[in-house]
mmCIF file of C-alpha atoms and ligand atoms in Angstrom:
data_model
loop_
_atom_site.group_PDB
_atom_site.id
_atom_site.type_symbol
_atom_site.label_atom_id
_atom_site.label_comp_id
_atom_site.label_asym_id
_atom_site.label_seq_id
_atom_site.Cartn_x
_atom_site.Cartn_y
_atom_site.Cartn_z
ATOM 1 C CA MET A 15 17.206 -45.702 -12.308
ATOM 2 C CA THR A 16 15.369 -48.940 -13.239
ATOM 3 C CA ALA A 17 16.119 -52.061 -11.491
ATOM 4 C CA ARG A 18 18.319 -54.738 -13.327
ATOM 5 C CA ARG A 19 16.622 -57.440 -10.619
ATOM 6 C CA ALA A 20 13.481 -57.873 -8.673
ATOM 7 C CA THR A 21 12.135 -59.759 -6.199
ATOM 8 C CA ALA A 22 8.074 -60.102 -6.085
ATOM 9 C CA PHE A 23 6.105 -62.192 -3.580
ATOM 10 C CA ALA A 24 2.446 -63.108 -4.383
ATOM 11 C CA PRO A 25 0.479 -65.034 -1.780
ATOM 12 C CA ALA A 26 -1.790 -68.257 -2.163
ATOM 13 C CA SER A 27 -5.738 -68.557 -2.801
ATOM 14 C CA VAL A 28 -8.617 -70.075 -2.650
ATOM 15 C CA GLY A 29 -10.575 -70.137 -5.765
ATOM 16 C CA ASN A 30 -14.120 -70.946 -6.210
ATOM 17 C CA VAL A 31 -15.237 -69.684 -2.573
ATOM 18 C CA ALA A 32 -17.671 -72.253 -3.071
ATOM 19 C CA ILE A 33 -20.394 -70.443 -4.852
ATOM 20 C CA GLY A 34 -17.866 -68.340 -7.300
ATOM 21 C CA PHE A 35 -16.530 -71.125 -9.929
ATOM 22 C CA ASP A 36 -13.435 -69.885 -12.445
ATOM 23 C CA ILE A 37 -14.226 -66.046 -10.883
ATOM 24 C CA LEU A 38 -14.142 -65.886 -7.168
ATOM 25 C CA GLY A 39 -11.392 -66.159 -5.112
ATOM 26 C CA PHE A 40 -9.462 -65.116 -2.150
ATOM 27 C CA SER A 41 -6.022 -64.325 -0.940
ATOM 28 C CA VAL A 42 -4.335 -66.508 1.622
ATOM 29 C CA GLU A 43 -1.388 -64.483 3.194
ATOM 30 C CA ALA A 44 0.020 -67.477 5.150
ATOM 31 C CA LEU A 45 1.602 -69.006 2.123
ATOM 32 C CA GLY A 46 2.875 -67.914 -1.398
ATOM 33 C CA ASP A 47 5.380 -68.042 -3.997
ATOM 34 C CA ARG A 48 8.583 -65.450 -4.862
ATOM 35 C CA VAL A 49 10.340 -65.133 -7.853
ATOM 36 C CA THR A 50 12.968 -63.161 -8.805
ATOM 37 C CA VAL A 51 13.227 -62.026 -12.132
ATOM 38 C CA CYS A 52 16.673 -60.230 -13.889
ATOM 39 C CA ARG A 53 17.022 -58.982 -16.934
ATOM 40 C CA SER A 54 18.915 -60.842 -19.303
ATOM 41 C CA ALA A 55 21.643 -60.698 -22.659
ATOM 42 C CA THR A 56 19.871 -64.264 -23.273
ATOM 43 C CA PRO A 57 17.110 -63.672 -25.713
ATOM 44 C CA GLY A 58 13.732 -64.972 -24.807
ATOM 45 C CA VAL A 59 12.449 -66.258 -21.273
ATOM 46 C CA THR A 60 15.100 -68.676 -19.011
ATOM 47 C CA ILE A 61 14.073 -70.270 -16.016
ATOM 48 C CA ARG A 62 17.286 -70.675 -13.969
ATOM 49 C CA ALA A 63 16.266 -72.493 -10.791
ATOM 50 C CA ILE A 64 13.237 -73.902 -8.963
ATOM 51 C CA THR A 65 13.660 -74.093 -5.081
ATOM 52 C CA GLY A 66 10.999 -74.787 -2.108
ATOM 53 C CA VAL A 67 8.599 -77.300 -1.927
ATOM 54 C CA ALA A 68 7.848 -78.369 -5.272
ATOM 55 C CA GLU A 69 10.896 -78.386 -7.124
ATOM 56 C CA ASN A 70 10.161 -80.776 -9.743
ATOM 57 C CA LEU A 71 8.496 -78.266 -12.336
ATOM 58 C CA PRO A 72 9.745 -77.429 -15.281
ATOM 59 C CA LEU A 73 13.016 -75.538 -16.280
ATOM 60 C CA GLU A 74 12.013 -75.234 -19.633
ATOM 61 C CA ALA A 75 10.085 -71.784 -19.986
ATOM 62 C CA ALA A 76 6.855 -72.365 -22.084
ATOM 63 C CA GLY A 77 6.319 -75.132 -19.861
ATOM 64 C CA ASN A 78 6.382 -73.165 -16.426
ATOM 65 C CA THR A 79 3.274 -71.828 -15.340
ATOM 66 C CA ALA A 80 6.276 -68.542 -14.604
ATOM 67 C CA GLY A 81 7.460 -68.878 -17.548
ATOM 68 C CA ARG A 82 4.604 -69.339 -19.856
ATOM 69 C CA ALA A 83 3.429 -65.689 -17.939
ATOM 70 C CA LEU A 84 6.755 -64.363 -19.022
ATOM 71 C CA ILE A 85 6.767 -65.316 -22.142
ATOM 72 C CA ALA A 86 3.255 -63.606 -23.114
ATOM 73 C CA MET A 87 5.008 -60.703 -21.642
ATOM 74 C CA HIS A 88 7.857 -60.586 -23.324
ATOM 75 C CA GLU A 89 5.954 -60.516 -26.769
ATOM 76 C CA ALA A 90 3.411 -58.533 -26.089
ATOM 77 C CA LEU A 91 6.280 -56.330 -25.458
ATOM 78 C CA ALA A 92 8.508 -57.382 -27.625
ATOM 79 C CA LEU A 93 11.313 -56.372 -25.153
ATOM 80 C CA PRO A 94 14.884 -55.689 -26.119
ATOM 81 C CA PHE A 95 16.200 -57.683 -23.423
ATOM 82 C CA GLY A 96 16.260 -61.340 -22.084
ATOM 83 C CA LEU A 97 14.576 -62.380 -19.024
ATOM 84 C CA GLU A 98 15.964 -64.677 -16.520
ATOM 85 C CA ALA A 99 13.238 -66.104 -13.418
ATOM 86 C CA SER A 100 14.205 -68.334 -10.212
ATOM 87 C CA ILE A 101 11.387 -69.554 -8.499
ATOM 88 C CA ASP A 102 10.943 -70.214 -5.237
ATOM 89 C CA LYS A 103 7.960 -72.166 -4.077
ATOM 90 C CA GLY A 104 6.225 -71.474 -0.597
ATOM 91 C CA ILE A 105 2.911 -73.506 -1.790
ATOM 92 C CA PRO A 106 2.536 -77.251 -2.454
ATOM 93 C CA LEU A 107 1.908 -78.753 -6.023
ATOM 94 C CA GLY A 108 -1.389 -80.032 -6.335
ATOM 95 C CA SER A 109 -2.831 -78.370 -2.964
ATOM 96 C CA GLY A 110 -5.983 -76.303 -4.474
ATOM 97 C CA LEU A 111 -4.395 -73.190 -3.153
ATOM 98 C CA GLY A 112 -3.041 -71.651 -6.158
ATOM 99 C CA GLY A 113 0.927 -72.173 -6.412
ATOM 100 C CA SER A 114 0.720 -72.197 -10.490
ATOM 101 C CA ALA A 115 -1.482 -69.063 -10.703
ATOM 102 C CA ALA A 116 1.184 -67.415 -7.752
ATOM 103 C CA SER A 117 4.228 -67.911 -9.121
ATOM 104 C CA ALA A 118 3.069 -66.753 -12.411
ATOM 105 C CA VAL A 119 1.517 -64.092 -10.750
ATOM 106 C CA ALA A 120 4.473 -63.127 -8.856
ATOM 107 C CA ALA A 121 6.916 -63.581 -12.236
ATOM 108 C CA VAL A 122 4.974 -60.854 -13.985
ATOM 109 C CA VAL A 123 5.230 -58.797 -10.968
ATOM 110 C CA ALA A 124 8.734 -58.612 -10.663
ATOM 111 C CA ALA A 125 9.782 -58.673 -14.327
ATOM 112 C CA ASN A 126 7.165 -55.661 -14.087
ATOM 113 C CA ALA A 127 9.617 -53.732 -11.022
ATOM 114 C CA VAL A 128 12.924 -54.491 -14.453
ATOM 115 C CA LEU A 129 10.843 -52.963 -16.941
ATOM 116 C CA ASP A 130 11.328 -49.081 -18.469
ATOM 117 C CA THR A 131 7.691 -48.536 -18.529
ATOM 118 C CA PRO A 132 5.752 -50.649 -16.437
ATOM 119 C CA CYS A 133 2.430 -52.627 -17.571
ATOM 120 C CA THR A 134 -0.951 -51.906 -15.753
ATOM 121 C CA PRO A 135 -1.780 -54.452 -13.601
ATOM 122 C CA LEU A 136 -5.164 -55.612 -15.557
ATOM 123 C CA GLU A 137 -2.181 -56.204 -17.962
ATOM 124 C CA LEU A 138 -0.097 -57.903 -15.329
ATOM 125 C CA LEU A 139 -3.261 -59.827 -15.108
ATOM 126 C CA LYS A 140 -3.871 -61.176 -18.935
ATOM 127 C CA PHE A 141 0.101 -62.488 -18.725
ATOM 128 C CA ALA A 142 -0.457 -64.282 -15.662
ATOM 129 C CA MET A 143 -3.234 -65.865 -17.044
ATOM 130 C CA GLN A 144 -1.244 -67.764 -20.074
ATOM 131 C CA GLY A 145 0.886 -69.205 -17.332
ATOM 132 C CA GLU A 146 -2.326 -70.297 -15.360
ATOM 133 C CA ALA A 147 -3.387 -72.317 -18.208
ATOM 134 C CA VAL A 148 -0.298 -73.962 -18.575
ATOM 135 C CA ALA A 149 -0.918 -75.872 -15.130
ATOM 136 C CA SER A 150 -4.885 -76.021 -15.910
ATOM 137 C CA GLY A 151 -5.623 -76.376 -19.354
ATOM 138 C CA SER A 152 -7.820 -73.644 -19.203
ATOM 139 C CA LEU A 153 -8.007 -69.716 -18.801
ATOM 140 C CA HIS A 154 -9.525 -69.322 -15.129
ATOM 141 C CA VAL A 155 -8.985 -65.936 -13.382
ATOM 142 C CA ASP A 156 -10.085 -66.739 -9.707
ATOM 143 C CA ASN A 157 -6.662 -67.616 -8.325
ATOM 144 C CA ILE A 158 -4.683 -65.410 -10.176
ATOM 145 C CA ALA A 159 -7.070 -62.241 -9.688
ATOM 146 C CA PRO A 160 -6.387 -62.132 -6.103
ATOM 147 C CA SER A 161 -3.153 -63.092 -5.505
ATOM 148 C CA LEU A 162 -2.310 -60.113 -7.759
ATOM 149 C CA PHE A 163 -4.790 -58.208 -5.819
ATOM 150 C CA GLY A 164 -5.498 -59.312 -2.536
ATOM 151 C CA GLY A 165 -8.711 -60.006 -0.919
ATOM 152 C CA LEU A 166 -11.663 -61.422 -2.104
ATOM 153 C CA VAL A 167 -11.850 -60.720 -5.654
ATOM 154 C CA LEU A 168 -14.352 -60.951 -8.384
ATOM 155 C CA THR A 169 -13.565 -60.990 -11.844
ATOM 156 C CA VAL A 170 -15.983 -61.060 -14.806
ATOM 157 C CA GLY A 171 -14.340 -61.361 -17.999
ATOM 158 C CA ILE A 172 -11.743 -63.375 -19.408
ATOM 159 C CA ASP A 173 -10.682 -61.129 -22.684
ATOM 160 C CA HIS A 174 -11.588 -57.846 -20.961
ATOM 161 C CA PRO A 175 -11.953 -58.923 -17.662
ATOM 162 C CA ARG A 176 -12.934 -56.542 -14.824
ATOM 163 C CA VAL A 177 -11.808 -57.248 -11.206
ATOM 164 C CA LYS A 178 -13.415 -56.314 -8.549
ATOM 165 C CA GLN A 179 -12.626 -56.176 -4.559
ATOM 166 C CA ILE A 180 -15.395 -57.150 -2.447
ATOM 167 C CA PRO A 181 -15.569 -56.067 1.116
ATOM 168 C CA VAL A 182 -15.354 -58.831 3.729
ATOM 169 C CA PRO A 183 -17.173 -58.668 7.134
ATOM 170 C CA PRO A 184 -14.126 -57.424 9.565
ATOM 171 C CA ASP A 185 -15.260 -60.451 11.659
ATOM 172 C CA VAL A 186 -14.914 -62.853 8.811
ATOM 173 C CA ARG A 187 -11.996 -65.602 9.454
ATOM 174 C CA ALA A 188 -10.766 -67.793 7.062
ATOM 175 C CA VAL A 189 -9.593 -71.365 7.977
ATOM 176 C CA ILE A 190 -7.680 -73.142 5.507
ATOM 177 C CA VAL A 191 -7.031 -77.080 6.317
ATOM 178 C CA HIS A 192 -4.244 -78.508 3.347
ATOM 179 C CA PRO A 193 -4.351 -82.465 4.024
ATOM 180 C CA HIS A 194 -1.174 -83.772 2.560
ATOM 181 C CA MET A 195 -2.136 -85.009 -0.651
ATOM 182 C CA PHE A 196 -1.520 -84.336 -4.338
ATOM 183 C CA LEU A 197 -4.967 -83.668 -6.387
ATOM 184 C CA GLY A 198 -4.092 -82.290 -9.762
ATOM 185 C CA THR A 199 -6.168 -79.123 -11.031
ATOM 186 C CA ARG A 200 -6.291 -80.667 -14.709
ATOM 187 C CA GLU A 201 -8.008 -84.019 -13.040
ATOM 188 C CA ALA A 202 -10.284 -82.380 -11.052
ATOM 189 C CA ARG A 203 -11.277 -79.971 -13.810
ATOM 190 C CA ALA A 204 -11.649 -82.979 -16.026
ATOM 191 C CA ILE A 205 -14.047 -85.288 -14.162
ATOM 192 C CA LEU A 206 -16.769 -81.937 -14.329
ATOM 193 C CA ALA A 207 -19.914 -82.903 -16.231
ATOM 194 C CA ARG A 208 -20.284 -79.990 -19.142
ATOM 195 C CA SER A 209 -23.492 -79.169 -18.643
ATOM 196 C CA VAL A 210 -25.873 -77.864 -15.381
ATOM 197 C CA ALA A 211 -29.314 -78.856 -14.256
ATOM 198 C CA LEU A 212 -31.616 -75.710 -14.737
ATOM 199 C CA ALA A 213 -32.886 -75.927 -10.946
ATOM 200 C CA ASP A 214 -28.752 -75.722 -10.031
ATOM 201 C CA PHE A 215 -28.077 -73.040 -11.895
ATOM 202 C CA VAL A 216 -30.773 -71.103 -10.455
ATOM 203 C CA TRP A 217 -29.934 -72.216 -6.716
ATOM 204 C CA GLN A 218 -26.374 -71.442 -7.536
ATOM 205 C CA THR A 219 -26.670 -68.100 -8.976
ATOM 206 C CA ALA A 220 -29.121 -67.259 -6.225
ATOM 207 C CA ASN A 221 -26.103 -68.384 -3.637
ATOM 208 C CA LEU A 222 -23.544 -65.827 -5.864
ATOM 209 C CA ALA A 223 -25.947 -63.147 -5.443
ATOM 210 C CA GLY A 224 -26.546 -63.947 -1.997
ATOM 211 C CA PHE A 225 -23.322 -64.254 -0.867
ATOM 212 C CA ILE A 226 -21.945 -61.266 -2.647
ATOM 213 C CA SER A 227 -24.806 -58.952 -1.381
ATOM 214 C CA GLY A 228 -23.821 -60.574 2.476
ATOM 215 C CA CYS A 229 -20.441 -59.853 1.798
ATOM 216 C CA TYR A 230 -21.153 -55.870 1.157
ATOM 217 C CA THR A 231 -24.071 -55.335 3.267
ATOM 218 C CA ASN A 232 -22.013 -57.036 6.077
ATOM 219 C CA ASP A 233 -24.971 -59.518 6.721
ATOM 220 C CA LEU A 234 -23.786 -62.866 8.214
ATOM 221 C CA ASP A 235 -26.567 -64.549 7.699
ATOM 222 C CA LEU A 236 -27.124 -64.123 4.171
ATOM 223 C CA ILE A 237 -23.487 -65.571 4.086
ATOM 224 C CA ARG A 238 -23.905 -68.342 6.050
ATOM 225 C CA ALA A 239 -27.235 -69.105 3.996
ATOM 226 C CA SER A 240 -25.455 -68.869 0.264
ATOM 227 C CA PHE A 241 -23.053 -70.883 0.841
ATOM 228 C CA GLU A 242 -23.692 -73.614 -0.794
ATOM 229 C CA ASP A 243 -21.996 -74.835 -3.875
ATOM 230 C CA VAL A 244 -24.473 -77.136 -5.363
ATOM 231 C CA VAL A 245 -22.940 -77.574 -8.768
ATOM 232 C CA ILE A 246 -19.191 -78.281 -9.029
ATOM 233 C CA GLU A 247 -18.889 -79.402 -5.042
ATOM 234 C CA PRO A 248 -20.621 -82.983 -5.421
ATOM 235 C CA GLN A 249 -18.932 -83.403 -8.503
ATOM 236 C CA ARG A 250 -15.416 -82.942 -6.729
ATOM 237 C CA HIS A 251 -15.761 -84.238 -3.003
ATOM 238 C CA ALA A 252 -15.110 -87.756 -3.735
ATOM 239 C CA LEU A 253 -11.772 -86.800 -4.862
ATOM 240 C CA ILE A 254 -10.837 -85.878 -0.698
ATOM 241 C CA PRO A 255 -10.897 -88.511 1.500
ATOM 242 C CA GLY A 256 -13.063 -87.537 4.585
ATOM 243 C CA PHE A 257 -14.515 -84.211 2.549
ATOM 244 C CA LYS A 258 -17.983 -84.874 4.376
ATOM 245 C CA ASP A 259 -16.900 -85.434 7.964
ATOM 246 C CA VAL A 260 -14.406 -82.394 7.733
ATOM 247 C CA ARG A 261 -17.634 -80.344 6.343
ATOM 248 C CA ALA A 262 -19.953 -81.476 9.155
ATOM 249 C CA ALA A 263 -16.947 -80.991 11.614
ATOM 250 C CA ALA A 264 -16.789 -77.621 10.540
ATOM 251 C CA MET A 265 -20.391 -76.703 10.388
ATOM 252 C CA ALA A 266 -21.215 -78.353 13.832
ATOM 253 C CA ALA A 267 -18.105 -76.266 15.334
ATOM 254 C CA GLY A 268 -20.124 -73.286 13.864
ATOM 255 C CA ALA A 269 -18.388 -72.004 10.259
ATOM 256 C CA LEU A 270 -20.508 -70.247 8.416
ATOM 257 C CA GLY A 271 -19.566 -72.292 5.485
ATOM 258 C CA CYS A 272 -16.828 -74.914 4.534
ATOM 259 C CA SER A 273 -16.168 -76.149 1.010
ATOM 260 C CA ILE A 274 -13.133 -77.232 -1.422
ATOM 261 C CA SER A 275 -10.701 -74.407 -2.022
ATOM 262 C CA GLY A 276 -10.315 -74.607 -5.448
ATOM 263 C CA ALA A 277 -9.676 -77.966 -7.169
ATOM 264 C CA GLY A 278 -9.127 -78.863 -4.295
ATOM 265 C CA PRO A 279 -7.600 -81.410 -1.683
ATOM 266 C CA THR A 280 -7.147 -77.969 0.671
ATOM 267 C CA MET A 281 -10.359 -77.254 2.368
ATOM 268 C CA PHE A 282 -11.584 -73.859 3.944
ATOM 269 C CA ALA A 283 -14.600 -72.474 5.769
ATOM 270 C CA TRP A 284 -15.216 -69.103 6.650
ATOM 271 C CA SER A 285 -16.244 -68.184 10.393
ATOM 272 C CA VAL A 286 -16.549 -65.463 12.602
ATOM 273 C CA ALA A 287 -13.532 -65.003 14.846
ATOM 274 C CA GLY A 288 -15.270 -66.134 17.870
ATOM 275 C CA SER A 289 -15.584 -69.861 16.112
ATOM 276 C CA ALA A 290 -12.546 -70.113 14.353
ATOM 277 C CA LEU A 291 -10.085 -71.980 16.752
ATOM 278 C CA ALA A 292 -13.108 -74.828 17.169
ATOM 279 C CA VAL A 293 -13.604 -74.844 13.443
ATOM 280 C CA GLU A 294 -9.669 -75.559 12.955
ATOM 281 C CA GLU A 295 -9.442 -78.280 15.811
ATOM 282 C CA ALA A 296 -12.688 -79.765 14.319
ATOM 283 C CA MET A 297 -11.577 -79.713 10.899
ATOM 284 C CA VAL A 298 -8.379 -81.446 11.328
ATOM 285 C CA ALA A 299 -9.539 -83.664 14.369
ATOM 286 C CA ALA A 300 -11.693 -85.104 11.151
ATOM 287 C CA PHE A 301 -9.050 -85.741 8.558
ATOM 288 C CA ALA A 302 -6.515 -86.820 11.097
ATOM 289 C CA SER A 303 -9.724 -89.681 12.181
ATOM 290 C CA ARG A 304 -8.593 -91.072 8.520
ATOM 291 C CA GLY A 305 -5.542 -90.877 9.374
ATOM 292 C CA VAL A 306 -4.652 -87.743 7.108
ATOM 293 C CA ALA A 307 -1.734 -85.329 8.690
ATOM 294 C CA THR A 308 -2.700 -81.663 7.595
ATOM 295 C CA ASP A 309 -1.280 -78.353 7.817
ATOM 296 C CA HIS A 310 -3.737 -75.333 8.790
ATOM 297 C CA TRP A 311 -4.419 -71.626 9.282
ATOM 298 C CA THR A 312 -6.194 -69.178 10.506
ATOM 299 C CA LEU A 313 -6.316 -66.166 9.150
ATOM 300 C CA GLY A 314 -8.389 -62.666 8.168
ATOM 301 C CA ILE A 315 -9.146 -62.129 4.723
ATOM 302 C CA ALA A 316 -6.329 -59.303 4.035
ATOM 303 C CA SER A 317 -6.545 -57.117 0.521
ATOM 304 C CA ARG A 318 -2.681 -57.072 0.249
ATOM 305 C CA GLY A 319 -2.141 -59.011 -3.244
ATOM 306 C CA ALA A 320 1.596 -59.447 -5.075
ATOM 307 C CA ARG A 321 4.470 -57.222 -4.408
ATOM 308 C CA VAL A 322 8.118 -56.359 -4.535
ATOM 309 C CA GLU A 323 9.773 -57.005 -2.355
ATOM 310 C CA ASP A 324 13.521 -56.423 -3.244
ATOM 311 C CA ALA A 325 14.699 -54.442 -6.046
HETATM 312 N N1 HSE B 406 -11.527 -72.663 -10.502
HETATM 313 C C1 HSE B 406 -10.515 -73.511 -10.539
HETATM 314 C C2 HSE B 406 -10.739 -74.885 -10.361
HETATM 315 C C3 HSE B 406 -9.375 -73.610 -9.207
HETATM 316 O O1 HSE B 406 -11.917 -75.372 -9.625
HETATM 317 O O2 HSE B 406 -10.609 -75.707 -11.388
HETATM 318 C C4 HSE B 406 -8.035 -74.157 -9.631
HETATM 319 O O3 HSE B 406 -7.098 -73.644 -10.007
#
């Protein structure tokens, strides 16, 4: 029998991964959001409660990322019952760790478990994208897709998205350092220039192609050589206090690359396992020398995405 109530977990994620603005991201299992969805006699979508590390979020469904994603699902499927959601935030707001995406993904994955006829993962992706748009003002997929599918994920297309999970060399670790400050995604997107110099376009394209090729062929040297964002990072780094010092410290400690996680202010690095602790300590120390406290994690890039935990 179909469950009437389900809880799903969706992991945090690092968007862009330096060279794949709006199209590439990887999941971060250390943190995530949980959403419980019940079938309800109240028509439409309602948000019952928001708990956890970010409580000041809209309870009005249309203004809430999870709520908006559920509305998209509810309308597309013309559901004969209402959906009631309770959101437990594990990802800090404005951290650059894909919190709005995770709430939207957890909501649609939980809701899917209470449907008589479940949706496909690509349908869930599209519903969750509508939720993400509420938070950031744009339909980008680089957090939604890795949170839903897990691992390093490339998404090609918006209306008909093609999702590709990219293999990551097994020795690679992701170091994530979250400074205790808020940075709004809308604000960090609003400062971006609308056009790109041709030389930067060529360089960034080469880096994206090199990075993906390096992942497929286990070529750490190619990953290291390609791990540079010449378009977005130069426009955004001033929003993060100590960015240049943190990046330089990570690279000096042996990182393959270091950049901004999504819209920031969290920073991330990739490193081989043997250098990961030194990279983490160097990044944390560089933030600390600016008086900025952090949370930090080192983890593998697991290809486990959102899942139902209880139904
Ligand atoms: N790709 C997005 C950005 C991620 O960098 O603005 C933020 O959610």
